[in-house]
mmCIF file of C-alpha atoms in Angstrom:
data_model
loop_
_atom_site.group_PDB
_atom_site.id
_atom_site.type_symbol
_atom_site.label_atom_id
_atom_site.label_comp_id
_atom_site.label_asym_id
_atom_site.label_seq_id
_atom_site.Cartn_x
_atom_site.Cartn_y
_atom_site.Cartn_z
ATOM 1 C CA UNK A 136 400.408 3.637 228.130
ATOM 2 C CA UNK A 137 398.981 0.110 228.006
ATOM 3 C CA UNK A 138 400.802 -2.883 229.477
ATOM 4 C CA UNK A 139 401.387 -4.154 225.958
ATOM 5 C CA UNK A 140 402.979 -0.876 224.976
ATOM 6 C CA UNK A 141 404.892 -0.735 228.238
ATOM 7 C CA UNK A 142 406.363 -4.163 227.624
ATOM 8 C CA UNK A 143 407.376 -3.371 224.035
ATOM 9 C CA UNK A 144 410.359 -0.990 224.295
ATOM 10 C CA UNK A 145 412.639 -3.596 225.835
ATOM 11 C CA UNK A 146 411.841 -6.165 223.131
ATOM 12 C CA UNK A 147 414.416 -4.515 220.869
ATOM 13 C CA UNK A 148 417.239 -4.701 223.423
ATOM 14 C CA UNK A 149 418.652 -8.082 222.471
ATOM 15 C CA UNK A 150 419.963 -6.797 219.145
ATOM 16 C CA UNK A 151 422.391 -4.452 220.881
ATOM 17 C CA UNK A 152 422.815 -6.244 224.190
ATOM 18 C CA UNK A 153 426.305 -5.749 225.664
ATOM 19 C CA UNK A 154 426.545 -9.481 226.376
ATOM 20 C CA UNK A 155 426.982 -9.940 222.618
ATOM 21 C CA UNK A 156 430.077 -7.730 222.518
ATOM 22 C CA UNK A 157 433.535 -9.206 222.472
ATOM 23 C CA UNK A 158 434.472 -7.709 225.850
ATOM 24 C CA UNK A 159 432.768 -8.686 229.079
ATOM 25 C CA UNK A 160 430.285 -6.017 230.205
ATOM 26 C CA UNK A 161 430.291 -4.514 233.677
ATOM 27 C CA UNK A 162 427.097 -5.392 235.567
ATOM 28 C CA UNK A 163 426.087 -3.048 238.370
ATOM 29 C CA UNK A 164 423.397 -4.203 240.804
ATOM 30 C CA UNK A 165 421.661 -1.517 242.873
ATOM 31 C CA UNK A 166 420.367 -3.028 246.087
ATOM 32 C CA UNK A 167 422.046 -5.578 248.355
ATOM 33 C CA UNK A 168 418.960 -7.344 249.674
ATOM 34 C CA UNK A 169 417.855 -10.819 248.631
ATOM 35 C CA UNK A 170 417.097 -9.820 245.018
ATOM 36 C CA UNK A 171 420.382 -7.996 244.474
ATOM 37 C CA UNK A 172 422.498 -10.670 246.114
ATOM 38 C CA UNK A 173 420.785 -13.434 244.167
ATOM 39 C CA UNK A 174 421.269 -11.515 240.923
ATOM 40 C CA UNK A 175 425.027 -11.452 241.536
ATOM 41 C CA UNK A 176 425.124 -15.117 242.559
ATOM 42 C CA UNK A 177 422.959 -16.222 239.628
ATOM 43 C CA UNK A 178 425.247 -14.408 237.184
ATOM 44 C CA UNK A 179 428.253 -16.355 238.429
ATOM 45 C CA UNK A 180 426.314 -19.615 238.494
ATOM 46 C CA UNK A 181 425.258 -18.929 234.907
ATOM 47 C CA UNK A 182 428.859 -18.576 233.789
ATOM 48 C CA UNK A 183 429.097 -14.797 233.580
ATOM 49 C CA UNK A 184 432.755 -13.776 234.015
ATOM 50 C CA UNK A 185 432.597 -10.021 233.649
ATOM 51 C CA UNK A 186 432.908 -7.544 236.526
ATOM 52 C CA UNK A 187 429.966 -7.384 238.931
ATOM 53 C CA UNK A 188 429.455 -4.554 241.419
ATOM 54 C CA UNK A 189 426.814 -4.826 244.156
ATOM 55 C CA UNK A 190 425.809 -1.527 245.778
ATOM 56 C CA UNK A 191 423.960 -1.458 249.106
ATOM 57 C CA UNK A 192 422.745 1.528 251.090
ATOM 58 C CA UNK A 193 423.202 -0.184 254.464
ATOM 59 C CA UNK A 194 426.678 -0.602 255.968
ATOM 60 C CA UNK A 195 426.036 -4.198 257.045
ATOM 61 C CA UNK A 196 427.058 -7.245 255.017
ATOM 62 C CA UNK A 197 424.030 -8.359 252.961
ATOM 63 C CA UNK A 198 421.485 -10.198 255.121
ATOM 64 C CA UNK A 199 418.152 -11.994 254.975
ATOM 65 C CA UNK A 200 415.097 -10.055 256.185
ATOM 66 C CA UNK A 201 412.570 -12.661 257.450
ATOM 67 C CA UNK A 202 414.434 -13.303 260.745
ATOM 68 C CA UNK A 203 414.150 -9.597 261.613
ATOM 69 C CA UNK A 204 410.536 -9.923 262.736
ATOM 70 C CA UNK A 205 411.231 -12.721 265.209
ATOM 71 C CA UNK A 206 414.659 -14.292 265.809
ATOM 72 C CA UNK A 207 416.639 -11.048 265.811
ATOM 73 C CA UNK A 208 413.945 -9.132 267.685
ATOM 74 C CA UNK A 209 413.826 -11.757 270.415
ATOM 75 C CA UNK A 210 417.606 -12.085 270.618
ATOM 76 C CA UNK A 211 417.684 -15.723 269.520
ATOM 77 C CA UNK A 212 419.884 -14.745 266.561
ATOM 78 C CA UNK A 213 422.508 -12.029 266.352
ATOM 79 C CA UNK A 214 422.369 -11.574 262.604
ATOM 80 C CA UNK A 215 421.023 -13.096 259.415
ATOM 81 C CA UNK A 216 423.931 -12.417 257.077
ATOM 82 C CA UNK A 217 423.987 -14.458 253.878
ATOM 83 C CA UNK A 218 426.572 -17.223 253.921
ATOM 84 C CA UNK A 219 428.149 -16.069 250.672
ATOM 85 C CA UNK A 220 431.817 -15.470 249.944
ATOM 86 C CA UNK A 221 431.621 -12.436 247.681
ATOM 87 C CA UNK A 222 435.392 -12.313 247.297
ATOM 88 C CA UNK A 223 435.420 -15.869 246.004
ATOM 89 C CA UNK A 224 432.690 -14.910 243.541
ATOM 90 C CA UNK A 225 434.685 -11.831 242.460
ATOM 91 C CA UNK A 226 431.751 -9.595 243.300
ATOM 92 C CA UNK A 227 432.709 -6.092 244.378
ATOM 93 C CA UNK A 228 430.668 -4.990 247.389
ATOM 94 C CA UNK A 229 430.103 -1.284 247.881
ATOM 95 C CA UNK A 230 428.168 -0.983 251.125
ATOM 96 C CA UNK A 231 426.914 2.044 252.989
ATOM 97 C CA UNK A 232 426.516 3.792 249.652
ATOM 98 C CA UNK A 233 423.258 5.493 248.719
ATOM 99 C CA UNK A 234 422.337 5.617 245.041
ATOM 100 C CA UNK A 235 420.705 8.935 244.226
ATOM 101 C CA UNK A 236 420.023 8.851 240.495
ATOM 102 C CA UNK A 237 420.277 7.125 237.135
ATOM 103 C CA UNK A 238 421.588 8.740 233.961
ATOM 104 C CA UNK A 239 420.999 6.201 231.173
ATOM 105 C CA UNK A 240 422.539 8.448 228.498
ATOM 106 C CA UNK A 241 425.883 8.296 230.277
ATOM 107 C CA UNK A 242 425.242 4.749 231.560
ATOM 108 C CA UNK A 243 425.977 5.828 235.100
ATOM 109 C CA UNK A 244 424.264 5.716 238.458
ATOM 110 C CA UNK A 245 424.858 8.617 240.796
ATOM 111 C CA UNK A 246 425.919 7.872 244.358
ATOM 112 C CA UNK A 247 427.003 9.823 247.392
ATOM 113 C CA UNK A 248 430.582 8.896 246.438
ATOM 114 C CA UNK A 249 430.279 9.916 242.804
ATOM 115 C CA UNK A 250 429.068 8.259 239.600
ATOM 116 C CA UNK A 251 429.384 4.520 238.990
ATOM 117 C CA UNK A 252 429.465 3.493 235.301
ATOM 118 C CA UNK A 253 427.660 0.382 234.073
ATOM 119 C CA UNK A 254 427.174 -1.578 230.872
ATOM 120 C CA UNK A 255 424.237 -3.509 232.292
ATOM 121 C CA UNK A 256 422.208 -2.327 235.283
ATOM 122 C CA UNK A 257 420.056 -4.467 237.580
ATOM 123 C CA UNK A 258 417.654 -2.468 239.729
ATOM 124 C CA UNK A 259 416.983 -4.363 242.954
ATOM 125 C CA UNK A 260 416.391 -1.462 245.313
ATOM 126 C CA UNK A 261 413.505 -3.173 247.093
ATOM 127 C CA UNK A 262 410.715 -1.474 248.993
ATOM 128 C CA UNK A 263 410.551 1.050 251.795
ATOM 129 C CA UNK A 264 408.043 1.125 254.653
ATOM 130 C CA UNK A 265 405.237 3.664 254.566
ATOM 131 C CA UNK A 266 405.428 5.958 257.562
ATOM 132 C CA UNK A 267 402.486 7.218 259.585
ATOM 133 C CA UNK A 268 401.903 10.874 258.695
ATOM 134 C CA UNK A 269 402.768 13.134 261.598
ATOM 135 C CA UNK A 270 404.855 10.524 263.405
ATOM 136 C CA UNK A 271 408.168 11.272 261.732
ATOM 137 C CA UNK A 272 410.834 12.018 264.327
ATOM 138 C CA UNK A 273 408.588 11.275 267.310
ATOM 139 C CA UNK A 274 410.499 9.477 270.038
ATOM 140 C CA UNK A 275 409.460 5.858 270.450
ATOM 141 C CA UNK A 276 408.003 5.416 266.947
ATOM 142 C CA UNK A 277 409.554 2.566 264.974
ATOM 143 C CA UNK A 278 409.437 0.962 261.549
ATOM 144 C CA UNK A 279 410.610 -2.613 260.971
ATOM 145 C CA UNK A 280 412.409 -3.072 257.678
ATOM 146 C CA UNK A 281 416.147 -3.114 258.341
ATOM 147 C CA UNK A 282 418.599 -4.747 260.693
ATOM 148 C CA UNK A 283 419.090 -1.414 262.440
ATOM 149 C CA UNK A 284 415.304 -1.150 262.946
ATOM 150 C CA UNK A 285 415.291 -4.583 264.583
ATOM 151 C CA UNK A 286 418.247 -3.688 266.786
ATOM 152 C CA UNK A 287 416.462 -0.556 267.995
ATOM 153 C CA UNK A 288 413.382 -2.618 268.864
ATOM 154 C CA UNK A 289 415.179 -5.395 270.733
ATOM 155 C CA UNK A 290 415.462 -3.462 274.019
ATOM 156 C CA UNK A 291 411.793 -2.470 273.710
ATOM 157 C CA UNK A 292 410.835 -6.120 273.876
ATOM 158 C CA UNK A 293 413.479 -6.991 276.446
ATOM 159 C CA UNK A 294 412.126 -4.291 278.783
ATOM 160 C CA UNK A 295 408.525 -5.443 278.160
ATOM 161 C CA UNK A 296 407.156 -2.036 277.229
ATOM 162 C CA UNK A 297 403.504 -1.512 276.399
ATOM 163 C CA UNK A 298 403.486 -1.653 272.619
ATOM 164 C CA UNK A 299 401.010 -0.239 270.120
ATOM 165 C CA UNK A 300 401.211 -1.722 266.628
ATOM 166 C CA UNK A 301 399.593 0.323 263.875
ATOM 167 C CA UNK A 302 398.439 -1.970 261.084
ATOM 168 C CA UNK A 303 397.220 -5.586 261.213
ATOM 169 C CA UNK A 304 398.931 -6.750 258.036
ATOM 170 C CA UNK A 305 401.628 -9.402 257.777
ATOM 171 C CA UNK A 306 404.379 -7.402 259.460
ATOM 172 C CA UNK A 307 402.030 -6.114 262.174
ATOM 173 C CA UNK A 308 400.917 -9.648 263.033
ATOM 174 C CA UNK A 309 404.482 -10.962 263.086
ATOM 175 C CA UNK A 310 405.724 -8.158 265.319
ATOM 176 C CA UNK A 311 402.724 -8.517 267.646
ATOM 177 C CA UNK A 312 403.542 -12.223 267.906
ATOM 178 C CA UNK A 313 407.145 -11.512 268.883
ATOM 179 C CA UNK A 314 406.106 -8.815 271.353
ATOM 180 C CA UNK A 315 403.657 -11.141 273.082
ATOM 181 C CA UNK A 316 406.306 -13.865 273.257
ATOM 182 C CA UNK A 317 408.556 -11.323 274.971
ATOM 183 C CA UNK A 318 405.845 -10.554 277.523
ATOM 184 C CA UNK A 319 404.806 -7.125 276.262
ATOM 185 C CA UNK A 320 401.266 -5.812 276.494
ATOM 186 C CA UNK A 321 400.233 -5.371 272.853
ATOM 187 C CA UNK A 322 397.449 -3.380 271.226
ATOM 188 C CA UNK A 323 397.064 -3.556 267.444
ATOM 189 C CA UNK A 324 395.196 -0.713 265.733
ATOM 190 C CA UNK A 325 393.740 -1.381 262.287
ATOM 191 C CA UNK A 326 391.746 1.113 260.195
ATOM 192 C CA UNK A 327 389.974 -1.619 258.214
ATOM 193 C CA UNK A 328 387.295 -3.905 259.604
ATOM 194 C CA UNK A 329 389.618 -6.921 259.825
ATOM 195 C CA UNK A 330 393.257 -7.975 259.743
ATOM 196 C CA UNK A 331 394.960 -8.505 256.370
ATOM 197 C CA UNK A 332 392.187 -6.552 254.671
ATOM 198 C CA UNK A 333 394.385 -5.613 251.702
ATOM 199 C CA UNK A 334 395.637 -9.162 251.191
ATOM 200 C CA UNK A 335 392.753 -11.582 251.655
ATOM 201 C CA UNK A 336 388.929 -11.617 251.440
ATOM 202 C CA UNK A 337 386.823 -11.016 254.532
ATOM 203 C CA UNK A 338 385.555 -14.574 254.933
ATOM 204 C CA UNK A 339 389.143 -15.860 255.032
ATOM 205 C CA UNK A 340 390.501 -13.290 257.476
ATOM 206 C CA UNK A 341 387.525 -13.491 259.863
ATOM 207 C CA UNK A 342 388.924 -16.434 261.848
ATOM 208 C CA UNK A 343 392.341 -14.770 261.982
ATOM 209 C CA UNK A 344 390.979 -11.949 264.128
ATOM 210 C CA UNK A 345 390.541 -14.425 266.983
ATOM 211 C CA UNK A 346 394.244 -15.263 266.919
ATOM 212 C CA UNK A 347 395.065 -11.890 268.465
ATOM 213 C CA UNK A 348 392.872 -12.412 271.536
ATOM 214 C CA UNK A 349 394.112 -15.990 271.922
ATOM 215 C CA UNK A 350 397.668 -14.654 272.162
ATOM 216 C CA UNK A 351 396.706 -11.961 274.667
ATOM 217 C CA UNK A 352 396.959 -9.073 272.199
ATOM 218 C CA UNK A 353 394.104 -6.599 271.789
ATOM 219 C CA UNK A 354 392.964 -5.947 268.213
ATOM 220 C CA UNK A 355 391.082 -2.713 267.524
ATOM 221 C CA UNK A 356 389.524 -2.715 264.054
ATOM 222 C CA UNK A 357 387.715 0.161 262.322
ATOM 223 C CA UNK A 358 390.013 2.372 264.374
ATOM 224 C CA UNK A 359 392.123 5.253 263.132
ATOM 225 C CA UNK A 360 395.043 7.049 264.732
ATOM 226 C CA UNK A 361 394.789 10.822 264.996
ATOM 227 C CA UNK A 362 398.119 11.490 266.656
ATOM 228 C CA UNK A 363 401.249 10.057 268.212
ATOM 229 C CA UNK A 364 403.385 11.580 270.934
ATOM 230 C CA UNK A 365 406.059 10.109 273.188
ATOM 231 C CA UNK A 366 404.338 7.603 275.447
ATOM 232 C CA UNK A 367 400.872 7.654 273.900
ATOM 233 C CA UNK A 368 398.792 7.112 270.793
ATOM 234 C CA UNK A 369 395.626 9.154 270.328
ATOM 235 C CA UNK A 370 392.788 7.531 268.417
ATOM 236 C CA UNK A 371 390.273 9.342 266.214
ATOM 237 C CA UNK A 372 387.500 8.735 268.782
ATOM 238 C CA UNK A 373 389.518 10.526 271.450
ATOM 239 C CA UNK A 374 390.831 7.524 273.338
ATOM 240 C CA UNK A 375 394.471 7.428 274.341
ATOM 241 C CA UNK A 376 396.567 4.276 274.402
ATOM 242 C CA UNK A 377 399.701 4.142 276.568
ATOM 243 C CA UNK A 378 402.659 3.266 274.372
ATOM 244 C CA UNK A 379 406.201 2.688 275.495
ATOM 245 C CA UNK A 380 406.800 2.036 271.810
ATOM 246 C CA UNK A 381 404.813 2.401 268.610
ATOM 247 C CA UNK A 382 405.512 0.141 265.646
ATOM 248 C CA UNK A 383 404.109 1.255 262.298
ATOM 249 C CA UNK A 384 403.286 -1.527 259.856
ATOM 250 C CA UNK A 385 400.912 0.005 257.336
ATOM 251 C CA UNK A 386 402.581 -1.215 254.171
ATOM 252 C CA UNK A 387 405.521 -0.634 251.882
ATOM 253 C CA UNK A 388 406.131 1.031 248.534
ATOM 254 C CA UNK A 389 408.754 0.369 245.850
ATOM 255 C CA UNK A 390 411.979 2.214 246.644
ATOM 256 C CA UNK A 391 412.210 3.935 243.278
ATOM 257 C CA UNK A 392 412.376 7.630 244.138
ATOM 258 C CA UNK A 393 416.004 7.697 243.029
ATOM 259 C CA UNK A 394 414.864 6.948 239.461
ATOM 260 C CA UNK A 395 413.070 10.290 239.083
ATOM 261 C CA UNK A 396 414.141 12.045 235.899
ATOM 262 C CA UNK A 397 415.769 8.951 234.411
ATOM 263 C CA UNK A 398 413.024 8.352 231.862
ATOM 264 C CA UNK A 399 412.414 4.820 233.085
ATOM 265 C CA UNK A 400 408.792 3.720 232.971
ATOM 266 C CA UNK A 401 407.149 3.442 236.394
ATOM 267 C CA UNK A 402 403.667 2.212 237.254
ATOM 268 C CA UNK A 403 401.099 4.152 239.251
ATOM 269 C CA UNK A 404 402.199 2.179 242.303
ATOM 270 C CA UNK A 405 405.758 3.436 241.842
ATOM 271 C CA UNK A 406 407.110 0.091 240.683
ATOM 272 C CA UNK A 407 409.509 -0.241 237.779
ATOM 273 C CA UNK A 408 407.490 -1.576 234.852
ATOM 274 C CA UNK A 409 409.388 -4.640 233.709
ATOM 275 C CA UNK A 410 408.429 -6.979 230.878
ATOM 276 C CA UNK A 411 408.111 -10.759 230.994
ATOM 277 C CA UNK A 412 411.918 -11.050 230.884
ATOM 278 C CA UNK A 413 412.311 -8.434 233.649
ATOM 279 C CA UNK A 414 413.713 -5.870 231.203
ATOM 280 C CA UNK A 415 412.750 -2.255 231.749
ATOM 281 C CA UNK A 416 411.941 0.450 229.227
ATOM 282 C CA UNK A 417 415.629 1.478 229.168
ATOM 283 C CA UNK A 418 418.253 -0.441 227.177
ATOM 284 C CA UNK A 419 420.259 -2.978 229.203
ATOM 285 C CA UNK A 420 418.452 -2.139 232.434
ATOM 286 C CA UNK A 421 416.622 -4.855 234.367
ATOM 287 C CA UNK A 422 414.475 -4.705 237.493
ATOM 288 C CA UNK A 423 413.716 -7.431 240.003
ATOM 289 C CA UNK A 424 412.241 -8.011 243.456
ATOM 290 C CA UNK A 425 410.043 -5.702 245.531
ATOM 291 C CA UNK A 426 410.654 -2.686 243.308
ATOM 292 C CA UNK A 427 409.480 -4.261 240.025
ATOM 293 C CA UNK A 428 406.133 -5.310 238.581
ATOM 294 C CA UNK A 429 405.894 -7.851 235.790
ATOM 295 C CA UNK A 430 403.146 -9.160 233.478
ATOM 296 C CA UNK A 431 401.834 -12.590 234.428
ATOM 297 C CA UNK A 432 400.586 -14.652 231.511
ATOM 298 C CA UNK A 433 399.340 -17.191 234.045
ATOM 299 C CA UNK A 434 397.013 -14.680 235.685
ATOM 300 C CA UNK A 435 396.475 -12.200 232.882
ATOM 301 C CA UNK A 436 397.498 -9.192 234.942
ATOM 302 C CA UNK A 437 400.546 -7.269 236.136
ATOM 303 C CA UNK A 438 401.870 -8.366 239.518
ATOM 304 C CA UNK A 439 403.868 -6.520 242.156
ATOM 305 C CA UNK A 440 405.010 -9.107 244.696
ATOM 306 C CA UNK A 441 406.610 -7.934 247.953
ATOM 307 C CA UNK A 442 407.761 -11.303 249.203
ATOM 308 C CA UNK A 443 410.958 -13.265 249.740
ATOM 309 C CA UNK A 444 410.365 -15.978 247.124
ATOM 310 C CA UNK A 445 409.956 -13.411 244.341
ATOM 311 C CA UNK A 446 413.289 -11.857 245.313
ATOM 312 C CA UNK A 447 414.857 -15.316 245.230
ATOM 313 C CA UNK A 448 413.437 -16.532 241.910
ATOM 314 C CA UNK A 449 413.372 -13.429 239.709
ATOM 315 C CA UNK A 450 417.147 -12.865 239.604
ATOM 316 C CA UNK A 451 417.618 -16.191 237.833
ATOM 317 C CA UNK A 452 415.603 -14.863 234.910
ATOM 318 C CA UNK A 453 417.646 -11.647 234.866
ATOM 319 C CA UNK A 454 420.919 -13.574 234.917
ATOM 320 C CA UNK A 455 419.690 -15.797 232.088
ATOM 321 C CA UNK A 456 418.977 -12.738 229.934
ATOM 322 C CA UNK A 457 422.410 -11.283 230.603
ATOM 323 C CA UNK A 458 424.249 -14.482 229.653
ATOM 324 C CA UNK A 459 422.243 -14.768 226.447
ATOM 325 C CA UNK A 460 419.371 -17.116 227.351
ATOM 326 C CA UNK A 461 416.918 -14.518 226.109
ATOM 327 C CA UNK A 462 413.890 -16.786 225.631
ATOM 328 C CA UNK A 463 413.469 -17.376 229.362
ATOM 329 C CA UNK A 464 410.445 -15.562 230.811
ATOM 330 C CA UNK A 465 409.361 -14.917 234.379
ATOM 331 C CA UNK A 466 405.847 -16.115 235.235
ATOM 332 C CA UNK A 467 405.980 -17.624 238.745
ATOM 333 C CA UNK A 468 403.300 -18.825 241.088
ATOM 334 C CA UNK A 469 403.754 -16.218 243.841
ATOM 335 C CA UNK A 470 404.503 -17.752 247.235
ATOM 336 C CA UNK A 471 405.028 -16.475 250.744
ATOM 337 C CA UNK A 472 404.730 -17.520 254.348
ATOM 338 C CA UNK A 473 404.219 -15.928 257.726
ATOM 339 C CA UNK A 474 404.684 -17.204 261.267
ATOM 340 C CA UNK A 475 402.170 -15.600 263.581
ATOM 341 C CA UNK A 476 400.447 -16.459 266.848
ATOM 342 C CA UNK A 477 401.774 -20.016 266.871
ATOM 343 C CA UNK A 478 400.644 -20.731 263.318
ATOM 344 C CA UNK A 479 402.524 -21.303 260.099
ATOM 345 C CA UNK A 480 400.614 -19.523 257.328
ATOM 346 C CA UNK A 481 401.488 -20.146 253.675
ATOM 347 C CA UNK A 482 400.023 -18.731 250.485
ATOM 348 C CA UNK A 483 400.601 -19.616 246.839
ATOM 349 C CA UNK A 484 399.095 -18.116 243.705
ATOM 350 C CA UNK A 485 396.915 -15.098 243.022
ATOM 351 C CA UNK A 486 393.249 -15.286 243.970
ATOM 352 C CA UNK A 487 391.908 -12.005 242.593
ATOM 353 C CA UNK A 488 390.210 -13.516 239.521
ATOM 354 C CA UNK A 489 388.845 -16.637 241.259
ATOM 355 C CA UNK A 490 385.137 -17.450 241.098
ATOM 356 C CA UNK A 491 384.991 -20.241 243.689
ATOM 357 C CA UNK A 492 386.342 -20.511 247.230
ATOM 358 C CA UNK A 493 386.642 -23.961 248.814
ATOM 359 C CA UNK A 494 387.304 -24.533 252.536
ATOM 360 C CA UNK A 495 389.356 -27.508 253.713
ATOM 361 C CA UNK A 496 388.908 -28.022 257.432
ATOM 362 C CA UNK A 497 387.424 -25.955 260.246
ATOM 363 C CA UNK A 498 388.842 -22.395 260.434
ATOM 364 C CA UNK A 499 388.227 -22.465 264.170
ATOM 365 C CA UNK A 500 390.759 -25.278 264.434
ATOM 366 C CA UNK A 501 394.530 -25.286 264.387
ATOM 367 C CA UNK A 502 394.898 -26.427 260.767
ATOM 368 C CA UNK A 503 392.844 -25.542 257.693
ATOM 369 C CA UNK A 504 393.194 -24.414 254.104
ATOM 370 C CA UNK A 505 391.351 -22.399 251.506
ATOM 371 C CA UNK A 506 391.482 -23.179 247.795
ATOM 372 C CA UNK A 507 390.540 -20.692 245.075
ATOM 373 C CA UNK A 508 389.320 -21.897 241.677
ATOM 374 C CA UNK A 509 388.600 -20.124 238.414
ATOM 375 C CA UNK A 510 386.396 -22.210 236.154
ATOM 376 C CA UNK A 511 387.537 -25.244 238.184
ATOM 377 C CA UNK A 512 391.227 -24.411 237.612
ATOM 378 C CA UNK A 513 393.166 -23.996 240.834
ATOM 379 C CA UNK A 514 394.662 -20.489 241.010
ATOM 380 C CA UNK A 515 395.542 -19.962 244.680
ATOM 381 C CA UNK A 516 395.783 -21.596 248.095
ATOM 382 C CA UNK A 517 396.080 -20.414 251.690
ATOM 383 C CA UNK A 518 397.265 -23.076 254.135
ATOM 384 C CA UNK A 519 397.285 -22.658 257.913
ATOM 385 C CA UNK A 520 399.251 -25.456 259.549
ATOM 386 C CA UNK A 521 398.813 -27.699 256.510
ATOM 387 C CA UNK A 522 402.170 -27.656 254.699
ATOM 388 C CA UNK A 523 401.293 -30.728 252.643
ATOM 389 C CA UNK A 524 398.328 -28.857 251.147
ATOM 390 C CA UNK A 525 400.682 -26.051 250.191
ATOM 391 C CA UNK A 526 403.285 -28.344 248.638
ATOM 392 C CA UNK A 527 400.716 -30.231 246.565
ATOM 393 C CA UNK A 528 398.645 -27.147 245.796
ATOM 394 C CA UNK A 529 401.585 -25.162 244.497
ATOM 395 C CA UNK A 530 402.353 -27.909 241.985
ATOM 396 C CA UNK A 531 398.706 -28.061 240.929
ATOM 397 C CA UNK A 532 398.632 -24.301 240.369
ATOM 398 C CA UNK A 533 401.830 -24.450 238.325
ATOM 399 C CA UNK A 534 400.295 -27.213 236.201
ATOM 400 C CA UNK A 535 397.032 -25.325 235.677
ATOM 401 C CA UNK A 536 395.160 -28.321 237.099
ATOM 402 C CA UNK A 537 391.369 -28.522 237.300
ATOM 403 C CA UNK A 538 389.952 -29.699 240.620
ATOM 404 C CA UNK A 539 386.817 -31.451 241.757
ATOM 405 C CA UNK A 540 385.546 -28.904 244.276
ATOM 406 C CA UNK A 541 383.712 -31.541 246.299
ATOM 407 C CA UNK A 542 386.810 -33.657 246.770
ATOM 408 C CA UNK A 543 388.948 -30.582 247.437
ATOM 409 C CA UNK A 544 386.592 -29.628 250.292
ATOM 410 C CA UNK A 545 387.377 -32.858 252.160
ATOM 411 C CA UNK A 546 390.461 -32.173 254.313
ATOM 412 C CA UNK A 547 391.052 -35.908 254.541
ATOM 413 C CA UNK A 548 391.573 -36.178 250.778
ATOM 414 C CA UNK A 549 395.034 -35.132 249.546
ATOM 415 C CA UNK A 550 394.709 -32.210 247.182
ATOM 416 C CA UNK A 551 396.436 -34.072 244.372
ATOM 417 C CA UNK A 552 393.651 -36.665 244.563
ATOM 418 C CA UNK A 553 391.114 -33.920 243.822
ATOM 419 C CA UNK A 554 392.698 -33.117 240.462
ATOM 420 C CA UNK A 555 390.557 -34.001 237.435
#
């Protein structure tokens, strides 16, 4: 099915949307992470007065995830719960409840405690970490996605174990940073030839490899793991690494297994295929956050964005649809940040279709940026220690601005001054 076809079924929903009925529909939100919480909040802020139920699989009050990889790990924060009064918002929280299925014919989701009926459903079930095959159940092997994961890892850092991190992506770099700050010996094993190989081009990530050694961590690239046992990691070349703990950070996938058999359209990556208004192929069912892909008119492709800002912004579009503002579409400039090895790294846009890469500053230094252009139009920016570049660049991307590449290459020239 083409993206155009995939986006079409939901176009007919507005004619029979429950929000047009005389009674207030019951909105059920599956997932109590950032996207689910913001969906509930945005509904109330948009004037929706019907019942809202927020279902979360974890028993904890809804919390923010970014602090897990540093503040909570290092014990500088006890929790990252959202400062939201759900009772005051009249949002029913059902926590510690796993959703196991969706039956759109009956307009019910199945849970461990029985079916929950809905008039409108918002799927915000997020993503789940990809495990290392053969490491399931091995003592000392950890993932880092939930508050409980972070709590299990805190004593590992406090006791300064030798740590092996598998995967040099964003989460691997952030955990390695925290582990080094805690005084752990850290080895990072990466199958690709460089860190962040799936996220950024080689010429951009090349200087990032040096950050590991500068921090005292060892980075092993072009290296595969053949086995994990308590206390050790065996590499494909036969070497063994001592490991008081192993942290697996090799990626995440949309948490959509519970939708099997529902008839909802999923992409090859497992994401819910939403349209430009974040409607799915099922009537009155929306999807938002890490579990949903959406078509970007700005970039001419379908995007699956596993980052905090997407989970914050997308729910506003969903809430607008539910309260009847059906012309609102979702076409953001993706944005995320990462704190690693003493550097604040920010990214905005989508560089895949760019034809020109422009450096601003020396990548061997503490602060530099990279700008991507497509036919002189700015489409993406990576900023390391240059927050002003990010702030100006994000606005330029949103405006579809054309840049003078020569001016943009001068780090002393503000990016906005390089706009044509």
